[in-house]
Tab-separated table of C-alpha atoms and ligand atoms in Angstrom:
chain	number	residue	atom	x	y	z
T	1	MET	CA	199.630	-45.342	-64.836
T	2	GLY	CA	198.045	-43.458	-61.953
T	3	SER	CA	194.766	-44.808	-60.741
T	4	LEU	CA	193.153	-41.477	-59.956
T	5	GLY	CA	191.245	-39.896	-62.781
T	6	VAL	CA	189.350	-36.707	-63.424
T	7	ALA	CA	186.217	-37.506	-65.339
T	8	ILE	CA	185.889	-35.062	-68.179
T	9	GLY	CA	184.332	-37.672	-70.361
T	10	VAL	CA	181.368	-37.180	-72.593
T	11	SER	CA	178.587	-39.525	-73.432
T	12	TRP	CA	178.555	-40.341	-77.102
T	13	GLY	CA	175.452	-41.022	-79.075
T	14	MET	CA	177.232	-43.756	-80.984
T	15	SER	CA	177.679	-47.271	-79.747
T	16	ASN	CA	181.454	-47.683	-79.972
T	17	ALA	CA	182.114	-44.187	-78.675
T	18	SER	CA	179.843	-44.322	-75.692
T	19	MET	CA	182.643	-44.875	-73.209
T	20	GLU	CA	183.695	-42.083	-70.978
T	21	ILE	CA	187.278	-40.928	-71.400
T	22	ARG	CA	188.599	-40.393	-67.909
T	23	LEU	CA	191.851	-38.490	-67.803
T	24	ARG	CA	194.651	-38.949	-65.307
T	25	HIS	CA	194.434	-36.701	-62.284
T	26	ALA	CA	196.677	-33.676	-62.680
T	27	GLU	CA	197.717	-31.514	-59.721
T	28	MET	CA	197.482	-27.831	-60.543
T	29	HIS	CA	199.215	-24.594	-59.475
T	30	ILE	CA	201.065	-25.984	-56.487
T	31	HIS	CA	203.516	-23.100	-56.771
T	32	LYS	CA	201.941	-19.883	-57.997
T	33	PRO	CA	204.129	-17.293	-59.732
T	34	ALA	CA	204.071	-15.130	-56.592
T	35	GLU	CA	205.512	-18.021	-54.556
T	36	PRO	CA	207.667	-19.924	-57.025
T	37	ALA	CA	209.747	-22.980	-56.302
T	38	THR	CA	213.516	-22.844	-56.682
T	39	ALA	CA	214.770	-25.598	-58.986
T	40	THR	CA	218.359	-26.489	-59.857
T	41	VAL	CA	219.576	-27.221	-63.381
T	42	VAL	CA	221.121	-30.700	-63.418
T	43	LYS	CA	221.515	-31.146	-67.186
T	44	ASN	CA	221.468	-28.878	-70.219
T	45	GLU	CA	222.268	-30.508	-73.549
T	46	ALA	CA	221.352	-30.190	-77.228
T	47	CYS	CA	218.505	-32.465	-78.230
T	48	THR	CA	218.604	-32.054	-81.992
T	49	ALA	CA	219.543	-34.971	-84.210
T	50	GLY	CA	222.372	-33.307	-86.094
T	51	LYS	CA	225.305	-31.094	-85.188
T	52	LYS	CA	224.192	-28.493	-87.719
T	53	ALA	CA	220.524	-28.118	-86.843
T	54	ALA	CA	218.811	-24.979	-88.144
T	55	GLY	CA	217.419	-24.195	-84.676
T	56	PHE	CA	218.901	-24.459	-81.206
T	57	VAL	CA	216.829	-26.758	-79.004
T	58	ARG	CA	218.005	-27.913	-75.603
T	59	HIS	CA	216.913	-30.622	-73.183
T	60	ILE	CA	217.086	-28.995	-69.764
T	61	GLU	CA	216.609	-31.053	-66.609
T	62	LEU	CA	215.464	-29.334	-63.422
T	63	ASP	CA	215.796	-30.849	-59.973
T	64	LEU	CA	212.590	-30.016	-58.105
T	65	SER	CA	213.588	-31.833	-54.885
T	66	GLY	CA	212.367	-30.143	-51.736
T	67	THR	CA	209.706	-28.156	-53.586
T	68	GLY	CA	205.990	-28.834	-53.793
T	69	LEU	CA	206.474	-29.920	-57.404
T	70	ALA	CA	208.513	-33.048	-56.730
T	71	GLY	CA	206.475	-36.128	-57.560
T	72	LYS	CA	203.487	-34.030	-58.640
T	73	CYS	CA	204.038	-33.511	-62.372
T	74	ILE	CA	202.759	-35.679	-65.214
T	75	PRO	CA	203.320	-35.607	-68.997
T	76	GLY	CA	201.056	-33.173	-70.800
T	77	GLN	CA	201.488	-30.553	-68.071
T	78	SER	CA	203.666	-27.451	-68.187
T	79	LEU	CA	205.910	-25.571	-65.805
T	80	GLY	CA	206.153	-21.793	-65.695
T	81	ILE	CA	209.629	-20.287	-65.846
T	82	LEU	CA	210.195	-16.902	-64.237
T	83	ALA	CA	213.128	-15.250	-65.972
T	84	PRO	CA	214.994	-12.706	-63.874
T	85	GLY	CA	214.760	-9.021	-64.714
T	86	VAL	CA	211.882	-6.826	-65.827
T	87	ASP	CA	209.929	-6.304	-69.037
T	88	GLY	CA	209.624	-3.121	-71.117
T	89	ASN	CA	207.172	-1.711	-68.580
T	90	GLY	CA	209.479	-2.285	-65.659
T	91	ARG	CA	207.441	-5.198	-64.309
T	92	PRO	CA	208.849	-8.648	-63.500
T	93	HIS	CA	208.645	-10.982	-66.490
T	94	LYS	CA	205.485	-13.058	-66.579
T	95	PRO	CA	205.985	-16.831	-66.381
T	96	ARG	CA	206.603	-18.572	-69.706
T	97	LEU	CA	205.086	-22.037	-69.994
T	98	TYR	CA	207.134	-25.010	-71.178
T	99	SER	CA	205.780	-28.531	-71.586
T	100	LEU	CA	207.301	-31.238	-69.453
T	101	ALA	CA	209.256	-33.776	-71.483
T	102	SER	CA	209.715	-36.368	-68.744
T	103	PRO	CA	207.619	-39.343	-67.711
T	104	THR	CA	205.784	-39.298	-64.353
T	105	ARG	CA	208.769	-40.974	-62.705
T	106	GLY	CA	210.948	-38.095	-63.908
T	107	GLU	CA	214.483	-38.467	-65.188
T	108	ASP	CA	215.608	-39.717	-61.765
T	109	GLY	CA	213.006	-42.458	-61.310
T	110	HIS	CA	211.352	-40.639	-58.382
T	111	GLY	CA	209.562	-37.748	-60.073
T	112	ALA	CA	211.922	-35.126	-58.685
T	113	VAL	CA	213.895	-34.307	-61.849
T	114	HIS	CA	211.831	-33.154	-64.824
T	115	ALA	CA	212.979	-32.009	-68.256
T	116	LEU	CA	211.876	-29.194	-70.531
T	117	THR	CA	212.514	-29.008	-74.279
T	118	VAL	CA	213.421	-25.418	-75.024
T	119	LYS	CA	214.019	-23.775	-78.393
T	120	ARG	CA	215.941	-20.520	-78.454
T	121	LEU	CA	213.691	-17.823	-79.853
T	122	ILE	CA	215.911	-15.806	-82.183
T	123	ASP	CA	214.239	-13.361	-84.546
T	124	GLU	CA	214.500	-10.022	-86.294
T	125	ASN	CA	212.473	-7.034	-85.216
T	126	PRO	CA	210.600	-6.119	-88.427
T	127	ALA	CA	210.469	-2.435	-87.454
T	128	ASP	CA	214.218	-1.829	-87.467
T	129	ASN	CA	215.904	-5.144	-88.364
T	130	SER	CA	217.378	-5.379	-84.867
T	131	LEU	CA	217.983	-8.778	-83.282
T	132	PHE	CA	215.181	-10.045	-81.048
T	133	LEU	CA	215.972	-12.697	-78.470
T	134	GLY	CA	213.188	-14.462	-76.560
T	135	VAL	CA	213.597	-13.696	-72.865
T	136	ALA	CA	212.890	-16.977	-71.098
T	137	SER	CA	214.078	-19.375	-73.816
T	138	ASN	CA	217.522	-17.789	-74.114
T	139	TYR	CA	217.808	-17.432	-70.335
T	140	LEU	CA	217.049	-21.148	-69.871
T	141	CYS	CA	219.208	-22.378	-72.730
T	142	GLY	CA	222.180	-20.423	-71.402
T	143	LEU	CA	222.048	-21.829	-67.857
T	144	GLY	CA	224.807	-24.079	-66.580
T	145	VAL	CA	224.490	-27.083	-64.301
T	146	GLY	CA	223.949	-25.888	-60.722
T	147	SER	CA	222.072	-22.721	-61.753
T	148	LYS	CA	218.945	-21.894	-59.754
T	149	VAL	CA	215.647	-21.265	-61.574
T	150	GLN	CA	212.331	-19.903	-60.277
T	151	VAL	CA	209.484	-22.214	-61.320
T	152	SER	CA	205.689	-22.116	-61.035
T	153	GLY	CA	203.083	-24.764	-61.810
T	154	PRO	CA	202.278	-27.345	-62.767
T	155	SER	CA	199.527	-26.268	-65.152
T	156	GLY	CA	197.320	-28.081	-67.631
T	157	LYS	CA	194.987	-31.004	-66.989
T	158	ARG	CA	193.351	-31.646	-70.357
T	159	PHE	CA	196.308	-32.807	-72.471
T	160	VAL	CA	197.137	-35.819	-70.319
T	161	LEU	CA	196.714	-39.531	-70.971
T	162	PRO	CA	193.496	-41.354	-70.091
T	163	VAL	CA	193.382	-43.468	-66.951
T	164	ASP	CA	192.507	-46.522	-68.994
T	165	ALA	CA	195.256	-46.111	-71.577
T	166	GLY	CA	195.181	-49.774	-72.527
T	167	ALA	CA	191.662	-49.365	-73.935
T	168	HIS	CA	192.979	-46.997	-76.612
T	169	ASP	CA	195.363	-46.719	-79.519
T	170	PHE	CA	197.227	-43.418	-79.730
T	171	VAL	CA	198.028	-41.175	-82.667
T	172	PHE	CA	200.514	-38.564	-81.451
T	173	ILE	CA	201.194	-35.709	-83.876
T	174	ALA	CA	203.996	-33.240	-83.081
T	175	THR	CA	205.784	-30.396	-84.767
T	176	GLY	CA	209.097	-29.098	-83.394
T	177	THR	CA	209.223	-28.763	-79.612
T	178	GLY	CA	205.654	-30.057	-79.530
T	179	ILE	CA	207.355	-33.455	-79.179
T	180	ALA	CA	208.024	-32.758	-75.474
T	181	PRO	CA	204.862	-34.201	-73.881
T	182	PHE	CA	204.944	-37.264	-76.140
T	183	ARG	CA	208.412	-38.250	-74.944
T	184	GLY	CA	207.072	-38.467	-71.382
T	185	MET	CA	203.793	-40.109	-72.385
T	186	LEU	CA	205.586	-42.810	-74.371
T	187	MET	CA	207.843	-43.581	-71.417
T	188	ASP	CA	204.815	-43.745	-69.092
T	189	LEU	CA	202.905	-46.004	-71.456
T	190	PHE	CA	205.723	-48.482	-71.930
T	191	ALA	CA	206.601	-48.470	-68.220
T	192	GLY	CA	202.982	-49.466	-67.596
T	193	GLY	CA	203.212	-52.420	-69.991
T	194	TYR	CA	201.022	-50.810	-72.655
T	195	LYS	CA	200.105	-53.278	-75.422
T	196	GLY	CA	198.031	-51.161	-77.827
T	197	GLU	CA	199.262	-49.371	-80.944
T	198	ILE	CA	201.026	-45.990	-80.850
T	199	THR	CA	201.871	-43.969	-83.928
T	200	LEU	CA	203.996	-40.869	-83.424
T	201	ILE	CA	204.230	-38.484	-86.370
T	202	MET	CA	206.999	-35.930	-85.856
T	203	GLY	CA	207.313	-32.909	-88.151
T	204	SER	CA	210.441	-30.808	-88.472
T	205	PRO	CA	211.961	-28.592	-91.175
T	206	TYR	CA	215.132	-30.662	-91.674
T	207	ALA	CA	216.180	-34.118	-90.521
T	208	THR	CA	218.878	-32.453	-88.411
T	209	ASP	CA	216.101	-30.693	-86.441
T	210	LEU	CA	214.402	-33.882	-85.288
T	211	LEU	CA	214.279	-33.880	-81.487
T	212	TYR	CA	215.075	-36.917	-79.319
T	213	HIS	CA	215.455	-38.802	-82.577
T	214	GLY	CA	217.898	-41.394	-81.212
T	215	GLN	CA	215.729	-42.134	-78.160
T	216	LEU	CA	212.557	-42.405	-80.217
T	217	ALA	CA	214.150	-44.636	-82.848
T	218	GLN	CA	215.461	-46.842	-80.027
T	219	LEU	CA	211.985	-47.069	-78.442
T	220	ALA	CA	210.557	-48.075	-81.813
T	221	GLN	CA	213.155	-50.832	-82.060
T	222	GLU	CA	212.267	-52.117	-78.612
T	223	HIS	CA	208.477	-51.971	-79.031
T	224	ALA	CA	206.878	-53.425	-82.154
T	225	ASN	CA	203.633	-51.587	-81.237
T	226	PHE	CA	205.329	-48.168	-81.436
T	227	HIS	CA	205.471	-46.667	-84.912
T	228	TYR	CA	207.749	-43.619	-85.135
T	229	ARG	CA	207.259	-41.683	-88.388
T	230	THR	CA	208.859	-38.416	-89.430
T	231	ALA	CA	207.606	-35.673	-91.747
T	232	ILE	CA	210.424	-33.458	-92.968
T	233	SER	CA	209.050	-30.296	-94.542
T	234	ARG	CA	212.071	-28.910	-96.371
T	235	GLU	CA	213.798	-32.050	-97.621
T	236	ALA	CA	212.644	-35.002	-99.664
T	237	ASN	CA	211.265	-37.890	-97.575
T	238	ALA	CA	212.043	-41.022	-99.535
T	239	PRO	CA	209.916	-42.333	-101.201
T	240	HIS	CA	207.809	-39.190	-100.690
T	241	GLY	CA	208.703	-35.591	-101.356
T	242	LYS	CA	208.572	-32.800	-98.796
T	243	MET	CA	205.994	-33.553	-96.161
T	244	TYR	CA	203.898	-32.000	-93.458
T	245	VAL	CA	202.529	-34.111	-90.628
T	246	GLN	CA	199.125	-34.298	-92.323
T	247	ASP	CA	200.793	-35.784	-95.429
T	248	ARG	CA	202.394	-38.428	-93.226
T	249	LEU	CA	199.014	-39.080	-91.628
T	250	ALA	CA	197.610	-39.717	-95.112
T	251	ALA	CA	200.523	-42.012	-95.994
T	252	GLU	CA	199.995	-44.033	-92.791
T	253	TRP	CA	196.240	-44.253	-93.255
T	254	PRO	CA	196.100	-47.872	-94.472
T	255	VAL	CA	197.463	-48.906	-91.064
T	256	LEU	CA	195.619	-46.335	-88.958
T	257	GLU	CA	192.186	-46.761	-90.502
T	258	SER	CA	191.200	-49.789	-88.440
T	259	GLN	CA	192.269	-48.069	-85.204
T	260	PHE	CA	189.815	-45.275	-85.931
T	261	ALA	CA	187.083	-47.603	-87.170
T	262	SER	CA	187.317	-49.700	-83.997
T	263	GLY	CA	186.784	-46.614	-81.842
T	264	ARG	CA	190.093	-47.168	-80.007
T	265	ALA	CA	192.044	-44.260	-81.524
T	266	LEU	CA	192.675	-41.057	-79.587
T	267	VAL	CA	194.482	-38.214	-81.354
T	268	TYR	CA	196.910	-35.915	-79.518
T	269	ILE	CA	198.280	-32.887	-81.390
T	270	CYS	CA	201.053	-30.653	-80.010
T	271	GLY	CA	203.038	-27.920	-81.732
T	272	ILE	CA	202.281	-25.129	-84.152
T	273	ALA	CA	198.623	-24.194	-84.437
T	274	GLY	CA	198.785	-24.116	-88.245
T	275	MET	CA	198.802	-27.899	-88.435
T	276	GLU	CA	195.263	-28.199	-87.054
T	277	LEU	CA	193.770	-27.271	-90.418
T	278	GLY	CA	195.693	-29.845	-92.448
T	279	VAL	CA	195.331	-32.621	-89.886
T	280	PHE	CA	191.576	-32.071	-89.510
T	281	GLN	CA	191.157	-31.952	-93.298
T	282	GLN	CA	192.983	-35.246	-93.586
T	283	LEU	CA	190.794	-36.824	-90.884
T	284	ALA	CA	187.654	-35.515	-92.576
T	285	ARG	CA	188.737	-36.905	-95.956
T	286	ALA	CA	189.680	-40.296	-94.585
T	287	LEU	CA	187.047	-41.029	-91.940
T	288	GLY	CA	183.731	-42.349	-93.124
T	289	PRO	CA	180.263	-41.558	-91.791
T	290	GLY	CA	179.687	-42.950	-88.322
T	291	VAL	CA	183.381	-42.639	-87.461
T	292	LEU	CA	184.119	-39.044	-88.457
T	293	GLU	CA	181.594	-37.651	-85.947
T	294	GLN	CA	183.532	-39.285	-83.143
T	295	TYR	CA	186.500	-37.025	-83.918
T	296	LEU	CA	185.151	-33.920	-85.652
T	297	GLU	CA	181.808	-32.127	-85.583
T	298	LEU	CA	181.256	-30.365	-88.896
T	299	ASP	CA	178.746	-27.696	-89.775
T	300	PRO	CA	176.915	-28.600	-93.029
T	301	GLU	CA	178.803	-25.929	-94.971
T	302	ALA	CA	182.133	-27.395	-93.836
T	303	ALA	CA	181.046	-30.978	-94.457
T	304	GLY	CA	180.308	-30.179	-98.077
T	305	ASN	CA	183.640	-28.581	-98.958
T	306	ILE	CA	186.584	-30.034	-97.054
T	307	ASP	CA	189.162	-28.696	-99.525
T	308	GLY	CA	187.792	-25.194	-99.055
T	309	TRP	CA	188.318	-25.047	-95.280
T	310	THR	CA	190.216	-22.075	-93.913
T	311	ARG	CA	192.038	-21.586	-90.637
T	312	ALA	CA	189.212	-19.315	-89.433
T	313	MET	CA	186.729	-22.205	-89.651
T	314	ILE	CA	188.654	-24.361	-87.187
T	315	HIS	CA	186.854	-24.509	-83.820
T	316	ARG	CA	183.872	-22.672	-85.347
T	317	GLN	CA	182.518	-24.770	-88.210
T	318	VAL	CA	185.025	-27.598	-87.622
T	319	ARG	CA	185.080	-28.653	-83.979
T	320	PRO	CA	187.262	-31.428	-82.590
T	321	THR	CA	185.562	-33.762	-80.127
T	322	ARG	CA	186.976	-34.999	-76.825
T	323	ARG	CA	188.821	-37.718	-78.736
T	324	VAL	CA	191.132	-35.068	-80.163
T	325	PHE	CA	193.501	-33.455	-77.659
T	326	LEU	CA	195.141	-30.170	-78.597
T	327	GLU	CA	198.088	-28.221	-77.215
T	328	VAL	CA	198.974	-25.848	-80.000
T	329	TYR	CA	200.451	-22.370	-80.233
T	330	ALA	CA	200.657	-19.810	-83.005
Y	1	NAP	P1	209.825	-26.246	-86.060
Y	1	NAP	O1	211.078	-26.897	-85.620
Y	1	NAP	O2	209.932	-24.996	-86.861
Y	1	NAP	O3	208.947	-27.325	-86.832
Y	1	NAP	C1	207.675	-27.020	-87.224
Y	1	NAP	C2	207.337	-27.919	-88.400
Y	1	NAP	O4	205.953	-27.762	-88.697
Y	1	NAP	C3	208.119	-27.538	-89.639
Y	1	NAP	O5	208.411	-28.686	-90.362
Y	1	NAP	C4	207.098	-26.669	-90.374
Y	1	NAP	O6	207.319	-26.617	-91.769
Y	1	NAP	C5	205.847	-27.415	-90.067
Y	1	NAP	N1	204.660	-26.609	-90.349
Y	1	NAP	C6	204.568	-25.264	-90.517
Y	1	NAP	N2	203.309	-24.902	-90.821
Y	1	NAP	C7	202.592	-26.044	-90.871
Y	1	NAP	C8	201.242	-26.324	-91.163
Y	1	NAP	N3	200.379	-25.346	-91.462
Y	1	NAP	N4	200.830	-27.603	-91.126
Y	1	NAP	C9	201.701	-28.586	-90.826
Y	1	NAP	N5	202.997	-28.389	-90.546
Y	1	NAP	C10	203.448	-27.129	-90.567
Y	1	NAP	O7	208.888	-25.971	-84.788
Y	1	NAP	P2	209.188	-25.125	-83.482
Y	1	NAP	O8	209.895	-23.867	-83.833
Y	1	NAP	O9	209.813	-26.026	-82.455
Y	1	NAP	O10	207.735	-24.723	-83.050
Y	1	NAP	C11	206.905	-25.597	-82.374
Y	1	NAP	C12	205.663	-24.878	-81.895
Y	1	NAP	O11	205.067	-25.703	-80.918
Y	1	NAP	C13	205.903	-23.548	-81.228
Y	1	NAP	O12	204.902	-22.651	-81.662
Y	1	NAP	C14	205.759	-23.845	-79.757
Y	1	NAP	O13	205.262	-22.738	-79.015
Y	1	NAP	C15	204.753	-24.947	-79.803
Y	1	NAP	N6	204.834	-25.809	-78.653
Y	1	NAP	C16	203.773	-25.971	-77.934
Y	1	NAP	C17	203.828	-26.740	-76.839
Y	1	NAP	C18	202.648	-26.872	-76.038
Y	1	NAP	O14	201.611	-26.623	-76.510
Y	1	NAP	N7	202.735	-27.285	-74.813
Y	1	NAP	C19	204.950	-27.422	-76.478
Y	1	NAP	C20	206.006	-27.284	-77.236
Y	1	NAP	C21	205.942	-26.478	-78.345
Y	1	NAP	P3	207.950	-25.360	-92.570
Y	1	NAP	O15	208.466	-24.387	-91.537
Y	1	NAP	O16	209.032	-25.978	-93.374
Y	1	NAP	O17	206.833	-24.826	-93.376
C-alpha cells in the first residue's frame, strides 16, 4: 500500500478506538471537465455471473497512458465520463461519475489501465411510458475497443483504504455495481500481503446478476482470510430465504462479532442508499455498549427504538462515525 496518508482521523474517547485512521493519499481533479483526458477503450465485456442476467453490466477498461491520470488513481476514487452531445438545454453533458474497479497497479500492472463497472440505465418515462436510456451508461457500454473517451478526475478521497490496512479487519458491503471499489481494494490488500480478516457481503437481485463472481470466488479460494458472502434478494439463499445485505450481516455475526469487539473492524458500504438503514439497524442491534459508539452515534430517541428507525433519521439521529465509510446513491 502507498506510504503517503491524509490524516482525517479522529480522536476517540474510548481506549481501543483512540487510534487515528489515516487514509491513503488520493490525488484529486488532475483533469477537470473543461480539460479532460482522452482515454482509449481496451476492453469491454459483460461482468455478470450468468448469461441471462436481469441487468446489463459491463467491465470497461480504459487506457489512460499519456494522460495525467496514469498512475494516479486508487480504489475508492471515481472518474468522470463526458458523453458526447448536449443535454435537453443544449449544454454539453455534465460528467457522470463511475467508481474505479481496478487496483492501484491497474489492469496492466503499471496503473495506466483502469476499469469501470457500468450498468446500462434502462427505464420507462412515467409521464408517457416512453423508453428512457441513461446517457453516459449506454454510451460507455456501447463503445468498442479502440474508441476514444473524454475523462475527468480522479475524484473522491474519503472512501479509500487506510494507510495502515494491516491494523484493521474489513467488512465490505456492496449492492449491485457498488462492488466496483471493493474489487480494486481486495486486489491491493492481497498484493500488499494483508493478513487480517476481510468479509465481503455482495447483494444482488438474482444470482445471475452477481458481478465479478468468478474472480471473487477464486480470491476466496486462494485466501483463507477472505470471506465472500452473497445476499440474493429475489431468490432463496440456501439455507436462508431471500436476503438483503443486512440479513447476511446478521447471519455472519457470530464470526464478525469479535472483529468489532476488538476495535479492528472498519465498515465500507457502497451501492444503493436504501441499505444504510438496514445495515445500521443491524449494527445497532448487534453491537453492545462501548462498541456501538465506535461505529454509530445515536440520539437518545433513536437508541430507544431501533426497530422504529426511518430513512429520514439516518445521518440526523443515527450518525455513522469515521469507522463507517459510505459511498451510496439513491
Ligand atoms: P442491483 O443490481 O439492482 O442490486 C441492488 C440490490 O440491493 C438488490 O438485491 C436490491 O434488492 C437490494 N436492495 C434494494 N433496496 C435495499 C435496501 N433498502 N436494503 C438492502 N438492500 C436493498 O443494483 P444496481 O442497479 O447495480 O445499483 C447499485 C447502486 O449503487 C446504484 O444506485 C449506483 O448508482 C450505486 N453505485 C454507487 C457507486 C458509488 O458510490 N461510487 C458505485 C457503484 C454503484 P431488490 O431490488 O430485490 O429489492
